[in-house]
mmCIF file of C-alpha atoms in Angstrom:
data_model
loop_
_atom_site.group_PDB
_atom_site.id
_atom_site.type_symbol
_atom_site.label_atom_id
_atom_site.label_comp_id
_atom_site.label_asym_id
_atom_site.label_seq_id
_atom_site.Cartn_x
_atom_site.Cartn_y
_atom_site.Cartn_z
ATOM 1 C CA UNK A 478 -6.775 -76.534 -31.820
ATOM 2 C CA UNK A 479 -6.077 -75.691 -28.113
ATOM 3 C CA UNK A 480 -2.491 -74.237 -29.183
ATOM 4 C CA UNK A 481 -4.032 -72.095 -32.207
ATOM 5 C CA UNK A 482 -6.338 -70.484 -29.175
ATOM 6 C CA UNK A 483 -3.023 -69.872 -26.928
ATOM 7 C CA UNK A 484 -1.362 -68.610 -29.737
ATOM 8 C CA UNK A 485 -4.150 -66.025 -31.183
ATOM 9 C CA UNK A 486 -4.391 -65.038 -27.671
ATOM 10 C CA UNK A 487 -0.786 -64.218 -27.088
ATOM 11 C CA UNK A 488 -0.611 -62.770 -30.462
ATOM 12 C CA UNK A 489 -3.276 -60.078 -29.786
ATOM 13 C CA UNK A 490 -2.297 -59.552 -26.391
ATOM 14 C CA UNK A 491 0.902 -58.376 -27.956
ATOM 15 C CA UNK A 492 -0.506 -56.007 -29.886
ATOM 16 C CA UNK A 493 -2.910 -54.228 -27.344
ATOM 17 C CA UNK A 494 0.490 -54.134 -25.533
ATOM 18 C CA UNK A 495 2.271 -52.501 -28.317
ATOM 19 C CA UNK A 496 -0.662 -50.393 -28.784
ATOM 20 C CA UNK A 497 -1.021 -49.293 -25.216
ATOM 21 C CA UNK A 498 2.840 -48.380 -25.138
ATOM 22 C CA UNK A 499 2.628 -46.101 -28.275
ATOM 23 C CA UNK A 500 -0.265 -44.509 -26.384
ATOM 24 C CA UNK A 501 1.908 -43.832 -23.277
ATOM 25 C CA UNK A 502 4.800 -42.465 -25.237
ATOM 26 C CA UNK A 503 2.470 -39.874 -27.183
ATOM 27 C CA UNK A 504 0.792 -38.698 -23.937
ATOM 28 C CA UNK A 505 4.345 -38.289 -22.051
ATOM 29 C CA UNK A 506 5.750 -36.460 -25.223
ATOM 30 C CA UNK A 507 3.365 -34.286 -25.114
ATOM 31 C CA UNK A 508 3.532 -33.788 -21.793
ATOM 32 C CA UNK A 509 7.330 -32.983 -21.922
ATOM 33 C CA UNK A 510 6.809 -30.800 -24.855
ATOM 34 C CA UNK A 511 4.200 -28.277 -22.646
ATOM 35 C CA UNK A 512 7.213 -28.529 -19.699
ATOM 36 C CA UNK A 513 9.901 -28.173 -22.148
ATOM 37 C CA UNK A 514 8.126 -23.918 -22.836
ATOM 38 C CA UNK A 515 10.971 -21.175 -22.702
ATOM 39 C CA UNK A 516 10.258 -19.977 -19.217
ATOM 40 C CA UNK A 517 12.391 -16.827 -20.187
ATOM 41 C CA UNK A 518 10.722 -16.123 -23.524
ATOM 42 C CA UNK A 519 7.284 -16.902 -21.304
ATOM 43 C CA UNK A 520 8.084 -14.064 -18.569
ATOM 44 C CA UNK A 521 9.821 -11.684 -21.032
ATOM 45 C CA UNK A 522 6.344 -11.555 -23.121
ATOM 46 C CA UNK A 523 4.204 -11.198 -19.679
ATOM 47 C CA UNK A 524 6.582 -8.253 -18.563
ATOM 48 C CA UNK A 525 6.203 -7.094 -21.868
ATOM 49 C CA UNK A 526 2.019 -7.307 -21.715
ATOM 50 C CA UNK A 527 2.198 -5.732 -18.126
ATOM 51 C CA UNK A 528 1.751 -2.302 -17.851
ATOM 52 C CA UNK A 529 3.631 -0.862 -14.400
ATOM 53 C CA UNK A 530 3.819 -2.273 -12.000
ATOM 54 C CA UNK A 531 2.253 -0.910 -8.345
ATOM 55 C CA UNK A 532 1.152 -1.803 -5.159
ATOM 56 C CA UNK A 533 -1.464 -4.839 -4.897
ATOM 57 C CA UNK A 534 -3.706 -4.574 -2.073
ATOM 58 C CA UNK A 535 -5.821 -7.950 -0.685
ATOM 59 C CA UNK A 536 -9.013 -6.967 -0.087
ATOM 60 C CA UNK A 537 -12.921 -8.130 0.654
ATOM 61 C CA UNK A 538 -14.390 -7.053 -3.283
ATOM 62 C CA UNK A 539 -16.962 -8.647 -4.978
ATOM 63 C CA UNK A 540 -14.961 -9.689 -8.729
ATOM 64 C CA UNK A 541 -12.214 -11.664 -7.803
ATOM 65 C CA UNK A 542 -11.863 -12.824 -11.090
ATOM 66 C CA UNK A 543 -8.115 -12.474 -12.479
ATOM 67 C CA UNK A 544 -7.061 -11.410 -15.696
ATOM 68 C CA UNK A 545 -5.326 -13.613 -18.209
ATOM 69 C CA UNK A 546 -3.035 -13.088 -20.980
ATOM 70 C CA UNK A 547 -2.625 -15.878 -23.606
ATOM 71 C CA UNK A 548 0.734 -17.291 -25.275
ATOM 72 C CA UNK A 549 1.238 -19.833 -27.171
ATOM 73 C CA UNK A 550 -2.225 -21.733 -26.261
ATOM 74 C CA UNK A 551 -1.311 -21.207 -22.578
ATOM 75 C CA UNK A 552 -3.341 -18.394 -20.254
ATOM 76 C CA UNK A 553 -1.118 -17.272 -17.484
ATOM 77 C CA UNK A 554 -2.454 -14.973 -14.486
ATOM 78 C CA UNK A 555 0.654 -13.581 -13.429
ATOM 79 C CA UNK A 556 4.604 -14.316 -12.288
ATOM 80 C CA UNK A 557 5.542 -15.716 -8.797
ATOM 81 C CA UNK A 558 9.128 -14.313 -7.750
ATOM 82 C CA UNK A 559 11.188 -15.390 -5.268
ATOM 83 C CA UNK A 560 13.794 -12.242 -5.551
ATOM 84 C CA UNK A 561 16.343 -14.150 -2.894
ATOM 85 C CA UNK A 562 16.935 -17.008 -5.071
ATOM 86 C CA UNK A 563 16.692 -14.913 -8.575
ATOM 87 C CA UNK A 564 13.632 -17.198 -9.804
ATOM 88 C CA UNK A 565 10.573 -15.984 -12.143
ATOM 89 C CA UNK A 566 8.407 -18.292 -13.180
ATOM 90 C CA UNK A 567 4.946 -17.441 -15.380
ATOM 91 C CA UNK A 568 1.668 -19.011 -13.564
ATOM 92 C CA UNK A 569 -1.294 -20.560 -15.310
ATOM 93 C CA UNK A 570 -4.432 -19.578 -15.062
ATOM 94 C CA UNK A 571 -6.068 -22.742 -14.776
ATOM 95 C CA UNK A 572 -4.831 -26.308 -12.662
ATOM 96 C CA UNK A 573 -5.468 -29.362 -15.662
ATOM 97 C CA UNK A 574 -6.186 -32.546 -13.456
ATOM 98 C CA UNK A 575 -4.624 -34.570 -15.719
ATOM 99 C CA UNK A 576 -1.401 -33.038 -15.041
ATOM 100 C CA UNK A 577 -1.086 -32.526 -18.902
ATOM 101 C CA UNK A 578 -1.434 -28.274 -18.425
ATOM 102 C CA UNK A 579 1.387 -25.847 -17.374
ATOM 103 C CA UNK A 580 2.502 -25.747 -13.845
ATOM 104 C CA UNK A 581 2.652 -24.027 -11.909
ATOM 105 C CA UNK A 582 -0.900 -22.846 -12.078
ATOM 106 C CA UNK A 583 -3.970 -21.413 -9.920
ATOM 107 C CA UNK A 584 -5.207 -24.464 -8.425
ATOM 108 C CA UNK A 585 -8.126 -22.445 -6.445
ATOM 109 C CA UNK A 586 -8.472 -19.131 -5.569
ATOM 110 C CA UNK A 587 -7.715 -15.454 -6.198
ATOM 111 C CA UNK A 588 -4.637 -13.142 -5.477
ATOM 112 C CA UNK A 589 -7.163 -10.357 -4.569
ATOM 113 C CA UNK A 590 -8.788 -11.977 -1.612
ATOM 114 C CA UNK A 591 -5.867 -13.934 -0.202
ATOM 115 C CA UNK A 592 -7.118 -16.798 -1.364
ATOM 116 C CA UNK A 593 -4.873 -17.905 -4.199
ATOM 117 C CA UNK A 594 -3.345 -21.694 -3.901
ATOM 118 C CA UNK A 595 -0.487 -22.437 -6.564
ATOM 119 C CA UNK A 596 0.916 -25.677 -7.596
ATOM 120 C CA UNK A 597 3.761 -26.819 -9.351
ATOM 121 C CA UNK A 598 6.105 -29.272 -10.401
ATOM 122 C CA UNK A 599 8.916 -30.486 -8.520
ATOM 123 C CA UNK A 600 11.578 -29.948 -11.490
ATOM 124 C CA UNK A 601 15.060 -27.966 -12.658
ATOM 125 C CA UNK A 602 13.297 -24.581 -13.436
ATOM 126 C CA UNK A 603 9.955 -25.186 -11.826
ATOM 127 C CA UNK A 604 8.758 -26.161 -7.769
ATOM 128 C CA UNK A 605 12.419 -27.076 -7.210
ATOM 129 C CA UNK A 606 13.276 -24.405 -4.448
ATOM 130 C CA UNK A 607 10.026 -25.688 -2.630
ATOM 131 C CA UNK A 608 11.906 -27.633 0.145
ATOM 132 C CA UNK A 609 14.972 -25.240 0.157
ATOM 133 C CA UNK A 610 12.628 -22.393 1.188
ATOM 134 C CA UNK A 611 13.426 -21.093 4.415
ATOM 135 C CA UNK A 612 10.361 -19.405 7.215
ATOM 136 C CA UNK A 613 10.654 -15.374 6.304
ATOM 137 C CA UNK A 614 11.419 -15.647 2.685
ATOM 138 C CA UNK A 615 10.332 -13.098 0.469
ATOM 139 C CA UNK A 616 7.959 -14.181 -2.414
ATOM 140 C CA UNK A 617 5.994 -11.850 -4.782
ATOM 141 C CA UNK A 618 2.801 -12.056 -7.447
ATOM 142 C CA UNK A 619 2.292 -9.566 -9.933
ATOM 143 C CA UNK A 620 -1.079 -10.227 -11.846
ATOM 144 C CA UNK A 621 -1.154 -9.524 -15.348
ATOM 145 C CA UNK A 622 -2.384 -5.883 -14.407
ATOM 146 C CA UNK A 623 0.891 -4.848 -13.020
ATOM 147 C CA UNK A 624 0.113 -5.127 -9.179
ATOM 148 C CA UNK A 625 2.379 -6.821 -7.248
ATOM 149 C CA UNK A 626 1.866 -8.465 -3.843
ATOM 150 C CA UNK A 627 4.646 -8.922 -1.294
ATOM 151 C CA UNK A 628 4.489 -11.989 0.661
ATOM 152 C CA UNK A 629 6.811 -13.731 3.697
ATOM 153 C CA UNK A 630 7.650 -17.446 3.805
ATOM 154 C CA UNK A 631 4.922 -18.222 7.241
ATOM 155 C CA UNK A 632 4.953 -22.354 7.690
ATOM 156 C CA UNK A 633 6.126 -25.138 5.210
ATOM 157 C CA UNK A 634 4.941 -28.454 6.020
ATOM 158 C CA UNK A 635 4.510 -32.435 4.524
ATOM 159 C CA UNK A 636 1.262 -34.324 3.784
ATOM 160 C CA UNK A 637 0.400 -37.136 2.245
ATOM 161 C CA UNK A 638 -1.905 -35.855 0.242
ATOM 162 C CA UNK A 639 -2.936 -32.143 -1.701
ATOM 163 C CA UNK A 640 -6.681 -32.420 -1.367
ATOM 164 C CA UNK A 641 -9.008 -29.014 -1.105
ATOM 165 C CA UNK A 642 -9.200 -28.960 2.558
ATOM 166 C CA UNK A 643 -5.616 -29.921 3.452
ATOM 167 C CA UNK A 644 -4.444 -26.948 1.132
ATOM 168 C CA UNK A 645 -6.639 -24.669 2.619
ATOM 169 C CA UNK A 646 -6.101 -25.366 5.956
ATOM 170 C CA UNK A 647 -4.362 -22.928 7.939
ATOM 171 C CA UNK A 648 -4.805 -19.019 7.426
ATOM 172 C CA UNK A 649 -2.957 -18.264 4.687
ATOM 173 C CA UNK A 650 -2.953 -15.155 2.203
ATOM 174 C CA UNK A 651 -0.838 -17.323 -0.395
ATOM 175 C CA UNK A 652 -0.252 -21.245 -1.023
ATOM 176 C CA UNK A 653 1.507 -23.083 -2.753
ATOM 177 C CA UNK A 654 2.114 -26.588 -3.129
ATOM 178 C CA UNK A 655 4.344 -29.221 -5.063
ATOM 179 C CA UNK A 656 5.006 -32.970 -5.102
ATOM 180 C CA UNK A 657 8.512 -34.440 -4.170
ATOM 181 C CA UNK A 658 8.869 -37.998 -3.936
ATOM 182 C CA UNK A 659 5.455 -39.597 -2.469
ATOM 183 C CA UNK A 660 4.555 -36.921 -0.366
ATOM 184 C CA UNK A 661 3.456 -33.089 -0.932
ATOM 185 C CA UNK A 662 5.273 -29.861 0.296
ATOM 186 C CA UNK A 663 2.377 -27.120 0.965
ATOM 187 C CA UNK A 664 3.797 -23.437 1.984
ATOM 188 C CA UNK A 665 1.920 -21.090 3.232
ATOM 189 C CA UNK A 666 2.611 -17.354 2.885
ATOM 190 C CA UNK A 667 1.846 -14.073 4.524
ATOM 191 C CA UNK A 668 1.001 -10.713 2.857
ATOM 192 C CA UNK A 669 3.871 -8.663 3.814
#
C-alpha cells in the first residue's frame, strides 16, 4: 500500500513537472518572439510617422507627457542613436516588469524635462554597445514629433542593482541602463 502512495506521488510529481516545463517554454517563446521584431522595419515605419525633424529643447513645462506611435501591438516614444557606432534602435513607451515588453523602453521619465531613464537588453542588436561606450560619445533622441535631442556620453558606472534611486542618482539629462552578467551598467548623459 505504502509503494502505491510512493508511486502516485512520483507519478504526479512528474506531471506538474512536465506541466511546469511546457509553461516555461511558452513564456520564453514568447518572449523571444517580441525580441526577435525587425528593428529595421521598426525604425523605417517611425521615420516614416515622423514628420521633420528639428531642434528639441529640455525645458521646465507643465505636460511632459510623450507621444506614442503604435506598431504591431508595440507603442514606441521615439529612436535612440548613437551616430558613432551607426546604431538606431526604436524605444518603447512603457518598461513591462516582467521583462516580457520591448526593450529598450522608458523606464521613468520624460525627454522634455531631462528626466528620461532608458533600459535595455544586453543583446546582438539591442544594449550591446553599453560597456563599449566611451565618456564624450554622442547619443541622440528624436520623439515621435520629430525633435531631436543631442546628448554627450558624461559617466558610465556598475551597480548591483537598477532600483529608482540608484538610476536617478547623479544629475543627469539622459539614462540609460542595461544588465550584463550579474551586475547593471547605468550611463548617464548630458544635453549637448
Amino acid at each position: 500500500m505504502k509503494s502505491k502512495t510512493v508511486s502516485l506521488i512520483a507519478v504526479s510529481l512528474g506531471i506538474l513537472l512536465m506541466i511546469l516545463s511546457a509553461v516555461m517554454l511558452t513564456v520564453r517563446q514568447i518572449q523571444k518572439a517580441k525580441a526577435d521584431v525587425d528593428i529595421a522595419a521598426v525604425v523605417a515605419r517611425m521615420e516614416k510617422a515622423m514628420p521633420g525633424r528639428s531642434a528639441g529643447i529640455i525645458e521646465k513645462r507643465s505636460d511632459i507627457g510623450m507621444p506614442s506611435i503604435e506598431i504591431d501591438g508595440t507603442d514606441f516614444i521615439g529612436l535612440l542613436e548613437l551616430p558613432g557606432r551607426n546604431t538606431v534602435l526604436p524605444v518603447g513607451a512603457k518598461w513591462d516588469a516582467a521583462g516580457l515588453g520591448f526593450r529598450p523602453a522608458r523606464y521613468l521619465g520624460s525627454i522634455y524635462d531631462g528626466t528620461l531613464i532608458i533600459g535595455g537588453r544586453y543583446e546582438s542588436g539591442g544594449f550591446d554597445f553599453a560597456d563599449k561606450l566611451e565618456i564624450g560619445e554622442e547619443i541622440t533622441f528624436t520623439d515621435m514629433t520629430g525633435r531631436l535631442f543631442r546628448y554627450t556620453v558624461n559617466r558610465i558606472r556598475h551597480s548591483d542593482n537598477a532600483k529608482t534611486e540608484t538610476l536617478k542618482s547623479g544629475d543627469y539629462d539622459l539614462t540609460l541602463f542595461v544588465k550584463k552578467d550579474s551586475r547593471f551598467l547605468i550611463i548617464g548623459c548630458k544635453a549637448a
